[in-house]
């Protein structure tokens, strides 16, 4: 099965590198790494992606779902595709009928490249909307409306936030664009910025129906030592959404679940993480994890936030992730 990628990496000597380049629209054969040779025309790419996103319900009515994945920092193209394919396989196994597309911004595969990566993330973020979301939204027809969703991991959350903000600032011709679900996992943006009325996230909330944030206080990549070292405020992927977040935003606290997952004595990892942990386990366990993927699937198909079977609602209303 082919994979779809919107790449904004530059090309050097026939390979993608960690520099900003023109948008390329890729159709990647199964099992292969993305290369510039996989690029097709923009118009042709939109056509095949729309076709892949479409499905019919039990009444034969046309439907569609498209999930953009936006990766984090310290990722090369092989890392991006590995996680893309892992999540795709797991979602399809649950019955997801739409298509998954990776937005591959020019991250470098170097741990110390955090700040340069963040600069490139900001520089290219707008194209997630201009060359992806907004165009596909404008191409929808009354006969088949495709629900567009966006999942950002780590710095990917920052890319999404900046993309939405830049799109409003630049006043895209198609100002009616919207997405259904925005999801952050281990989001590397300020928790305080997610409050109602904050100028950094007004556009984000304006253009989505629901925002779901997955957080864990065990996240070592977002822990306080890194926050203090970089001089940034606590991250939403670690401490969760603020109390002043708008009603359309929901936080799913994964702290207690990850504690059990990481405890070899529970045996949960063998069941829920059969392919092992990618990257920094406490930061990237979401990929290949069966409980998280089931929760994600529930969000994508529109299940009530309090009834998704991988969640427990505590007496104070706080939602936690749990193994069903």
mmCIF file of C-alpha atoms in Angstrom:
data_model
loop_
_atom_site.group_PDB
_atom_site.id
_atom_site.type_symbol
_atom_site.label_atom_id
_atom_site.label_comp_id
_atom_site.label_asym_id
_atom_site.label_seq_id
_atom_site.Cartn_x
_atom_site.Cartn_y
_atom_site.Cartn_z
ATOM 1 C CA UNK A 1 0.000 0.000 0.000
ATOM 2 C CA UNK A 2 1.378 3.391 -0.994
ATOM 3 C CA UNK A 3 2.141 6.168 1.474
ATOM 4 C CA UNK A 4 1.505 9.873 0.992
ATOM 5 C CA UNK A 5 3.856 12.630 2.091
ATOM 6 C CA UNK A 6 3.860 16.408 1.735
ATOM 7 C CA UNK A 7 7.560 17.239 2.029
ATOM 8 C CA UNK A 8 9.051 20.693 2.475
ATOM 9 C CA UNK A 9 12.658 19.491 2.661
ATOM 10 C CA UNK A 10 15.343 20.627 0.256
ATOM 11 C CA UNK A 11 17.074 18.146 -2.047
ATOM 12 C CA UNK A 12 20.851 17.692 -2.260
ATOM 13 C CA UNK A 13 22.469 15.082 -4.512
ATOM 14 C CA UNK A 14 19.147 13.384 -5.067
ATOM 15 C CA UNK A 15 18.186 12.974 -1.398
ATOM 16 C CA UNK A 16 16.127 14.952 1.094
ATOM 17 C CA UNK A 17 18.101 16.973 3.636
ATOM 18 C CA UNK A 18 17.372 19.026 6.755
ATOM 19 C CA UNK A 19 16.992 22.316 4.912
ATOM 20 C CA UNK A 20 13.928 24.181 3.692
ATOM 21 C CA UNK A 21 12.923 23.485 0.104
ATOM 22 C CA UNK A 22 9.916 23.782 -2.209
ATOM 23 C CA UNK A 23 6.890 21.623 -1.471
ATOM 24 C CA UNK A 24 7.001 18.160 -2.988
ATOM 25 C CA UNK A 25 4.024 15.859 -3.210
ATOM 26 C CA UNK A 26 5.118 12.266 -2.743
ATOM 27 C CA UNK A 27 3.547 8.899 -3.388
ATOM 28 C CA UNK A 28 5.926 6.453 -1.720
ATOM 29 C CA UNK A 29 5.797 2.755 -2.668
ATOM 30 C CA UNK A 30 5.287 0.328 0.200
ATOM 31 C CA UNK A 31 8.449 -0.404 2.134
ATOM 32 C CA UNK A 32 10.554 2.269 0.449
ATOM 33 C CA UNK A 33 12.125 5.410 1.899
ATOM 34 C CA UNK A 34 10.858 8.702 0.467
ATOM 35 C CA UNK A 35 12.997 10.154 -2.310
ATOM 36 C CA UNK A 36 12.522 13.119 -4.673
ATOM 37 C CA UNK A 37 11.822 10.575 -7.422
ATOM 38 C CA UNK A 38 8.507 9.774 -5.718
ATOM 39 C CA UNK A 39 7.165 13.291 -6.364
ATOM 40 C CA UNK A 40 4.175 13.774 -8.650
ATOM 41 C CA UNK A 41 2.371 16.952 -9.671
ATOM 42 C CA UNK A 42 0.426 18.826 -7.056
ATOM 43 C CA UNK A 43 -2.866 18.325 -8.896
ATOM 44 C CA UNK A 44 -2.292 14.594 -9.351
ATOM 45 C CA UNK A 45 -1.359 14.202 -5.681
ATOM 46 C CA UNK A 46 -4.504 15.930 -4.470
ATOM 47 C CA UNK A 47 -6.552 13.643 -6.693
ATOM 48 C CA UNK A 48 -5.050 10.393 -5.407
ATOM 49 C CA UNK A 49 -5.137 11.537 -1.770
ATOM 50 C CA UNK A 50 -8.794 12.504 -2.023
ATOM 51 C CA UNK A 51 -9.590 9.155 -3.610
ATOM 52 C CA UNK A 52 -7.723 7.309 -0.858
ATOM 53 C CA UNK A 53 -9.552 9.280 1.847
ATOM 54 C CA UNK A 54 -13.039 8.454 0.549
ATOM 55 C CA UNK A 55 -15.192 5.603 1.837
ATOM 56 C CA UNK A 56 -18.878 4.718 2.115
ATOM 57 C CA UNK A 57 -20.958 4.094 5.220
ATOM 58 C CA UNK A 58 -23.398 1.217 5.656
ATOM 59 C CA UNK A 59 -26.064 3.194 3.802
ATOM 60 C CA UNK A 60 -23.759 3.653 0.824
ATOM 61 C CA UNK A 61 -23.336 7.364 1.519
ATOM 62 C CA UNK A 62 -19.949 8.895 0.655
ATOM 63 C CA UNK A 63 -17.695 9.846 3.538
ATOM 64 C CA UNK A 64 -14.023 10.649 3.922
ATOM 65 C CA UNK A 65 -11.282 10.991 6.525
ATOM 66 C CA UNK A 66 -7.757 12.343 6.138
ATOM 67 C CA UNK A 67 -5.256 12.443 8.996
ATOM 68 C CA UNK A 68 -2.161 14.617 8.671
ATOM 69 C CA UNK A 69 0.709 13.538 10.934
ATOM 70 C CA UNK A 70 3.228 16.236 11.822
ATOM 71 C CA UNK A 71 6.405 14.798 13.331
ATOM 72 C CA UNK A 72 8.658 16.224 16.014
ATOM 73 C CA UNK A 73 12.303 17.268 16.045
ATOM 74 C CA UNK A 74 15.407 15.090 15.584
ATOM 75 C CA UNK A 75 13.754 13.040 12.815
ATOM 76 C CA UNK A 76 15.108 12.057 9.400
ATOM 77 C CA UNK A 77 12.923 10.838 6.544
ATOM 78 C CA UNK A 78 13.330 7.182 7.526
ATOM 79 C CA UNK A 79 12.244 7.934 11.098
ATOM 80 C CA UNK A 80 9.228 9.826 9.786
ATOM 81 C CA UNK A 81 8.116 6.957 7.573
ATOM 82 C CA UNK A 82 8.672 4.327 10.242
ATOM 83 C CA UNK A 83 6.289 6.078 12.620
ATOM 84 C CA UNK A 84 3.869 6.944 9.805
ATOM 85 C CA UNK A 85 3.604 3.289 8.787
ATOM 86 C CA UNK A 86 3.355 2.032 12.349
ATOM 87 C CA UNK A 87 0.433 4.332 13.119
ATOM 88 C CA UNK A 88 -1.228 3.633 9.778
ATOM 89 C CA UNK A 89 -1.073 -0.125 10.262
ATOM 90 C CA UNK A 90 -2.457 0.109 13.790
ATOM 91 C CA UNK A 91 -5.310 2.455 12.820
ATOM 92 C CA UNK A 92 -6.306 0.345 9.824
ATOM 93 C CA UNK A 93 -6.391 -2.723 12.072
ATOM 94 C CA UNK A 94 -8.991 -0.939 14.212
ATOM 95 C CA UNK A 95 -11.164 -0.146 11.205
ATOM 96 C CA UNK A 96 -10.019 3.327 10.181
ATOM 97 C CA UNK A 97 -11.161 3.779 6.574
ATOM 98 C CA UNK A 98 -9.469 7.021 5.630
ATOM 99 C CA UNK A 99 -5.960 7.979 4.561
ATOM 100 C CA UNK A 100 -2.890 9.124 6.478
ATOM 101 C CA UNK A 101 -0.533 11.797 5.139
ATOM 102 C CA UNK A 102 2.750 12.897 6.722
ATOM 103 C CA UNK A 103 3.772 16.545 6.628
ATOM 104 C CA UNK A 104 7.559 16.221 6.582
ATOM 105 C CA UNK A 105 9.202 19.461 7.646
ATOM 106 C CA UNK A 106 13.034 19.645 7.558
ATOM 107 C CA UNK A 107 13.999 18.303 10.956
ATOM 108 C CA UNK A 108 17.592 17.169 11.452
ATOM 109 C CA UNK A 109 18.459 13.848 13.088
ATOM 110 C CA UNK A 110 20.720 15.438 15.684
ATOM 111 C CA UNK A 111 19.763 15.727 19.344
ATOM 112 C CA UNK A 112 21.509 19.093 19.744
ATOM 113 C CA UNK A 113 19.653 20.618 16.778
ATOM 114 C CA UNK A 114 16.558 21.552 18.804
ATOM 115 C CA UNK A 115 16.719 25.309 18.217
ATOM 116 C CA UNK A 116 17.658 25.108 14.497
ATOM 117 C CA UNK A 117 14.862 22.563 14.063
ATOM 118 C CA UNK A 118 12.384 24.890 15.729
ATOM 119 C CA UNK A 119 13.393 27.705 13.391
ATOM 120 C CA UNK A 120 12.826 25.484 10.333
ATOM 121 C CA UNK A 121 9.530 24.303 11.794
ATOM 122 C CA UNK A 122 8.329 27.894 12.026
ATOM 123 C CA UNK A 123 9.613 28.736 8.539
ATOM 124 C CA UNK A 124 7.725 25.896 6.859
ATOM 125 C CA UNK A 125 4.614 25.597 9.051
ATOM 126 C CA UNK A 126 2.375 27.752 6.844
ATOM 127 C CA UNK A 127 2.581 25.217 4.021
ATOM 128 C CA UNK A 128 0.783 22.611 6.116
ATOM 129 C CA UNK A 129 -2.298 24.780 5.643
ATOM 130 C CA UNK A 130 -1.626 26.468 2.292
ATOM 131 C CA UNK A 131 -0.462 23.353 0.407
ATOM 132 C CA UNK A 132 -2.384 20.768 2.411
ATOM 133 C CA UNK A 133 -5.361 21.505 4.626
ATOM 134 C CA UNK A 134 -6.799 24.614 2.949
ATOM 135 C CA UNK A 135 -6.505 23.297 -0.596
ATOM 136 C CA UNK A 136 -8.114 19.958 0.248
ATOM 137 C CA UNK A 137 -10.816 21.742 2.205
ATOM 138 C CA UNK A 138 -11.589 23.984 -0.767
ATOM 139 C CA UNK A 139 -11.860 20.964 -3.071
ATOM 140 C CA UNK A 140 -14.633 19.325 -1.055
ATOM 141 C CA UNK A 141 -18.004 18.833 -2.678
ATOM 142 C CA UNK A 142 -21.532 18.519 -1.232
ATOM 143 C CA UNK A 143 -21.541 14.911 -2.431
ATOM 144 C CA UNK A 144 -18.475 13.961 -0.378
ATOM 145 C CA UNK A 145 -17.199 15.927 2.581
ATOM 146 C CA UNK A 146 -13.823 14.768 3.842
ATOM 147 C CA UNK A 147 -13.098 15.232 7.525
ATOM 148 C CA UNK A 148 -9.547 16.532 7.889
ATOM 149 C CA UNK A 149 -7.695 15.798 11.125
ATOM 150 C CA UNK A 150 -4.202 16.796 12.289
ATOM 151 C CA UNK A 151 -1.971 14.984 14.789
ATOM 152 C CA UNK A 152 1.162 16.724 16.032
ATOM 153 C CA UNK A 153 3.819 14.917 18.055
ATOM 154 C CA UNK A 154 6.343 16.954 20.053
ATOM 155 C CA UNK A 155 7.470 19.927 17.913
ATOM 156 C CA UNK A 156 4.748 18.907 15.468
ATOM 157 C CA UNK A 157 2.283 20.601 17.827
ATOM 158 C CA UNK A 158 4.262 23.819 17.397
ATOM 159 C CA UNK A 159 4.154 23.420 13.601
ATOM 160 C CA UNK A 160 0.373 23.069 13.696
ATOM 161 C CA UNK A 161 -0.120 26.050 15.987
ATOM 162 C CA UNK A 162 2.110 28.275 13.865
ATOM 163 C CA UNK A 163 0.536 27.026 10.621
ATOM 164 C CA UNK A 164 -2.956 27.984 11.743
ATOM 165 C CA UNK A 165 -1.805 31.354 13.061
ATOM 166 C CA UNK A 166 0.159 32.193 9.907
ATOM 167 C CA UNK A 167 -2.755 31.187 7.693
ATOM 168 C CA UNK A 168 -5.004 33.693 9.438
ATOM 169 C CA UNK A 169 -2.331 36.396 9.405
ATOM 170 C CA UNK A 170 -1.787 35.936 5.664
ATOM 171 C CA UNK A 171 -5.529 35.818 4.978
ATOM 172 C CA UNK A 172 -5.751 32.820 2.685
ATOM 173 C CA UNK A 173 -8.192 33.199 -0.179
ATOM 174 C CA UNK A 174 -10.184 30.241 1.153
ATOM 175 C CA UNK A 175 -10.921 31.564 4.630
ATOM 176 C CA UNK A 176 -13.585 28.898 5.265
ATOM 177 C CA UNK A 177 -11.065 26.091 5.777
ATOM 178 C CA UNK A 178 -11.469 24.021 8.909
ATOM 179 C CA UNK A 179 -10.370 20.725 10.395
ATOM 180 C CA UNK A 180 -12.396 18.322 12.459
ATOM 181 C CA UNK A 181 -9.930 17.053 15.079
ATOM 182 C CA UNK A 182 -6.616 18.528 16.216
ATOM 183 C CA UNK A 183 -4.572 16.203 18.423
ATOM 184 C CA UNK A 184 -1.331 16.819 20.302
ATOM 185 C CA UNK A 185 0.791 14.021 21.764
ATOM 186 C CA UNK A 186 3.772 15.136 23.869
ATOM 187 C CA UNK A 187 3.130 18.622 22.528
ATOM 188 C CA UNK A 188 6.166 20.898 22.758
ATOM 189 C CA UNK A 189 4.392 24.213 23.201
ATOM 190 C CA UNK A 190 3.650 26.318 26.247
ATOM 191 C CA UNK A 191 0.765 25.047 28.346
ATOM 192 C CA UNK A 192 -0.210 28.627 29.200
ATOM 193 C CA UNK A 193 -0.596 29.460 25.501
ATOM 194 C CA UNK A 194 -3.511 27.005 25.287
ATOM 195 C CA UNK A 195 -5.776 29.179 27.455
ATOM 196 C CA UNK A 196 -8.881 30.824 26.033
ATOM 197 C CA UNK A 197 -8.111 34.139 24.364
ATOM 198 C CA UNK A 198 -4.361 33.638 24.045
ATOM 199 C CA UNK A 199 -3.199 35.271 20.818
ATOM 200 C CA UNK A 200 -0.926 32.341 19.948
ATOM 201 C CA UNK A 201 -3.750 29.789 19.849
ATOM 202 C CA UNK A 202 -6.838 31.779 18.853
ATOM 203 C CA UNK A 203 -6.513 30.610 15.239
ATOM 204 C CA UNK A 204 -5.927 27.022 16.326
ATOM 205 C CA UNK A 205 -9.186 26.896 18.245
ATOM 206 C CA UNK A 206 -11.057 28.901 15.616
ATOM 207 C CA UNK A 207 -10.370 26.378 12.863
ATOM 208 C CA UNK A 208 -11.047 23.080 14.659
ATOM 209 C CA UNK A 209 -14.091 21.348 16.080
ATOM 210 C CA UNK A 210 -12.241 19.634 18.913
ATOM 211 C CA UNK A 211 -8.709 19.685 20.288
ATOM 212 C CA UNK A 212 -7.380 16.710 22.242
ATOM 213 C CA UNK A 213 -4.124 16.953 24.188
ATOM 214 C CA UNK A 214 -2.289 13.859 25.459
ATOM 215 C CA UNK A 215 0.071 14.617 28.329
ATOM 216 C CA UNK A 216 2.400 12.706 30.639
ATOM 217 C CA UNK A 217 4.468 13.984 33.543
ATOM 218 C CA UNK A 218 6.958 11.187 32.879
ATOM 219 C CA UNK A 219 7.954 12.768 29.553
ATOM 220 C CA UNK A 220 11.729 13.124 29.875
ATOM 221 C CA UNK A 221 12.105 15.194 26.706
ATOM 222 C CA UNK A 222 9.735 17.802 28.150
ATOM 223 C CA UNK A 223 10.803 17.613 31.785
ATOM 224 C CA UNK A 224 11.643 20.597 33.934
ATOM 225 C CA UNK A 225 15.403 20.295 33.475
ATOM 226 C CA UNK A 226 15.070 20.743 29.715
ATOM 227 C CA UNK A 227 12.512 23.506 30.154
ATOM 228 C CA UNK A 228 14.859 25.446 32.446
ATOM 229 C CA UNK A 229 17.884 24.807 30.226
ATOM 230 C CA UNK A 230 16.119 26.288 27.198
ATOM 231 C CA UNK A 231 14.430 29.066 29.133
ATOM 232 C CA UNK A 232 10.900 28.071 28.127
ATOM 233 C CA UNK A 233 7.690 27.610 30.093
ATOM 234 C CA UNK A 234 6.181 24.218 31.072
ATOM 235 C CA UNK A 235 5.040 22.259 28.035
ATOM 236 C CA UNK A 236 1.472 21.178 27.381
ATOM 237 C CA UNK A 237 2.630 17.642 26.579
ATOM 238 C CA UNK A 238 3.905 17.273 30.136
ATOM 239 C CA UNK A 239 1.650 19.303 32.443
ATOM 240 C CA UNK A 240 -1.533 19.217 30.360
ATOM 241 C CA UNK A 241 -3.989 21.893 29.305
ATOM 242 C CA UNK A 242 -4.558 24.861 31.621
ATOM 243 C CA UNK A 243 -7.814 25.202 33.520
ATOM 244 C CA UNK A 244 -8.682 28.170 31.316
ATOM 245 C CA UNK A 245 -8.688 26.124 28.096
ATOM 246 C CA UNK A 246 -11.894 26.480 26.034
ATOM 247 C CA UNK A 247 -14.684 23.853 26.219
ATOM 248 C CA UNK A 248 -13.735 22.359 22.835
ATOM 249 C CA UNK A 249 -10.356 21.302 24.281
ATOM 250 C CA UNK A 250 -9.939 18.100 26.278
ATOM 251 C CA UNK A 251 -6.871 16.802 28.086
ATOM 252 C CA UNK A 252 -6.111 13.093 28.367
ATOM 253 C CA UNK A 253 -3.603 12.496 31.159
ATOM 254 C CA UNK A 254 -1.382 9.521 30.319
ATOM 255 C CA UNK A 255 0.845 9.728 33.413
ATOM 256 C CA UNK A 256 -0.572 6.778 35.369
ATOM 257 C CA UNK A 257 -0.864 4.652 32.239
ATOM 258 C CA UNK A 258 2.753 5.262 31.243
ATOM 259 C CA UNK A 259 3.938 4.429 34.764
ATOM 260 C CA UNK A 260 2.378 0.976 34.379
ATOM 261 C CA UNK A 261 3.591 0.643 30.786
ATOM 262 C CA UNK A 262 7.187 1.332 31.812
ATOM 263 C CA UNK A 263 7.022 -1.090 34.763
ATOM 264 C CA UNK A 264 8.309 -4.434 33.492
ATOM 265 C CA UNK A 265 6.466 -6.180 36.304
ATOM 266 C CA UNK A 266 3.021 -5.307 34.925
ATOM 267 C CA UNK A 267 3.503 -7.016 31.558
ATOM 268 C CA UNK A 268 1.551 -4.218 29.872
ATOM 269 C CA UNK A 269 4.377 -3.343 27.474
ATOM 270 C CA UNK A 270 4.312 -6.837 25.977
ATOM 271 C CA UNK A 271 0.603 -6.415 25.242
ATOM 272 C CA UNK A 272 0.371 -2.753 24.310
ATOM 273 C CA UNK A 273 3.833 -2.052 22.864
ATOM 274 C CA UNK A 274 4.603 -5.276 20.939
ATOM 275 C CA UNK A 275 7.063 -3.605 18.562
ATOM 276 C CA UNK A 276 9.049 -1.872 21.284
ATOM 277 C CA UNK A 277 9.570 1.807 22.051
ATOM 278 C CA UNK A 278 10.692 4.280 19.383
ATOM 279 C CA UNK A 279 13.080 7.112 20.225
ATOM 280 C CA UNK A 280 12.965 8.344 23.830
ATOM 281 C CA UNK A 281 10.413 5.897 25.292
ATOM 282 C CA UNK A 282 8.706 8.358 27.649
ATOM 283 C CA UNK A 283 8.317 10.883 24.819
ATOM 284 C CA UNK A 284 7.512 8.700 21.811
ATOM 285 C CA UNK A 285 5.698 5.646 23.232
ATOM 286 C CA UNK A 286 2.494 6.834 21.548
ATOM 287 C CA UNK A 287 3.643 5.295 18.252
ATOM 288 C CA UNK A 288 2.956 1.579 18.228
ATOM 289 C CA UNK A 289 0.947 1.689 21.454
ATOM 290 C CA UNK A 290 -2.395 -0.105 21.259
ATOM 291 C CA UNK A 291 -4.174 1.804 24.022
ATOM 292 C CA UNK A 292 -3.210 5.215 22.653
ATOM 293 C CA UNK A 293 -4.118 4.190 19.101
ATOM 294 C CA UNK A 294 -7.544 2.978 20.229
ATOM 295 C CA UNK A 295 -8.109 6.316 21.959
ATOM 296 C CA UNK A 296 -6.974 8.193 18.846
ATOM 297 C CA UNK A 297 -9.331 6.091 16.724
ATOM 298 C CA UNK A 298 -12.229 6.984 19.013
ATOM 299 C CA UNK A 299 -11.491 10.677 18.555
ATOM 300 C CA UNK A 300 -11.240 10.366 14.769
ATOM 301 C CA UNK A 301 -14.600 8.610 14.436
ATOM 302 C CA UNK A 302 -16.299 11.117 16.721
ATOM 303 C CA UNK A 303 -16.950 9.110 19.884
ATOM 304 C CA UNK A 304 -18.033 11.140 22.916
ATOM 305 C CA UNK A 305 -14.983 12.345 24.823
ATOM 306 C CA UNK A 306 -16.245 10.752 28.058
ATOM 307 C CA UNK A 307 -17.243 7.404 26.524
ATOM 308 C CA UNK A 308 -14.103 6.345 24.662
ATOM 309 C CA UNK A 309 -13.293 2.947 26.249
ATOM 310 C CA UNK A 310 -9.639 3.809 26.849
ATOM 311 C CA UNK A 311 -10.564 6.638 29.231
ATOM 312 C CA UNK A 312 -11.607 7.013 32.830
ATOM 313 C CA UNK A 313 -13.289 10.197 33.999
ATOM 314 C CA UNK A 314 -12.273 10.995 37.571
ATOM 315 C CA UNK A 315 -14.720 12.571 40.068
ATOM 316 C CA UNK A 316 -13.228 16.017 39.448
ATOM 317 C CA UNK A 317 -13.775 15.637 35.679
ATOM 318 C CA UNK A 318 -10.100 14.980 34.856
ATOM 319 C CA UNK A 319 -9.724 12.390 32.091
ATOM 320 C CA UNK A 320 -7.002 9.749 32.280
ATOM 321 C CA UNK A 321 -5.884 7.158 29.761
ATOM 322 C CA UNK A 322 -6.316 3.555 30.850
ATOM 323 C CA UNK A 323 -5.974 0.132 29.301
ATOM 324 C CA UNK A 324 -9.475 -1.146 28.413
#
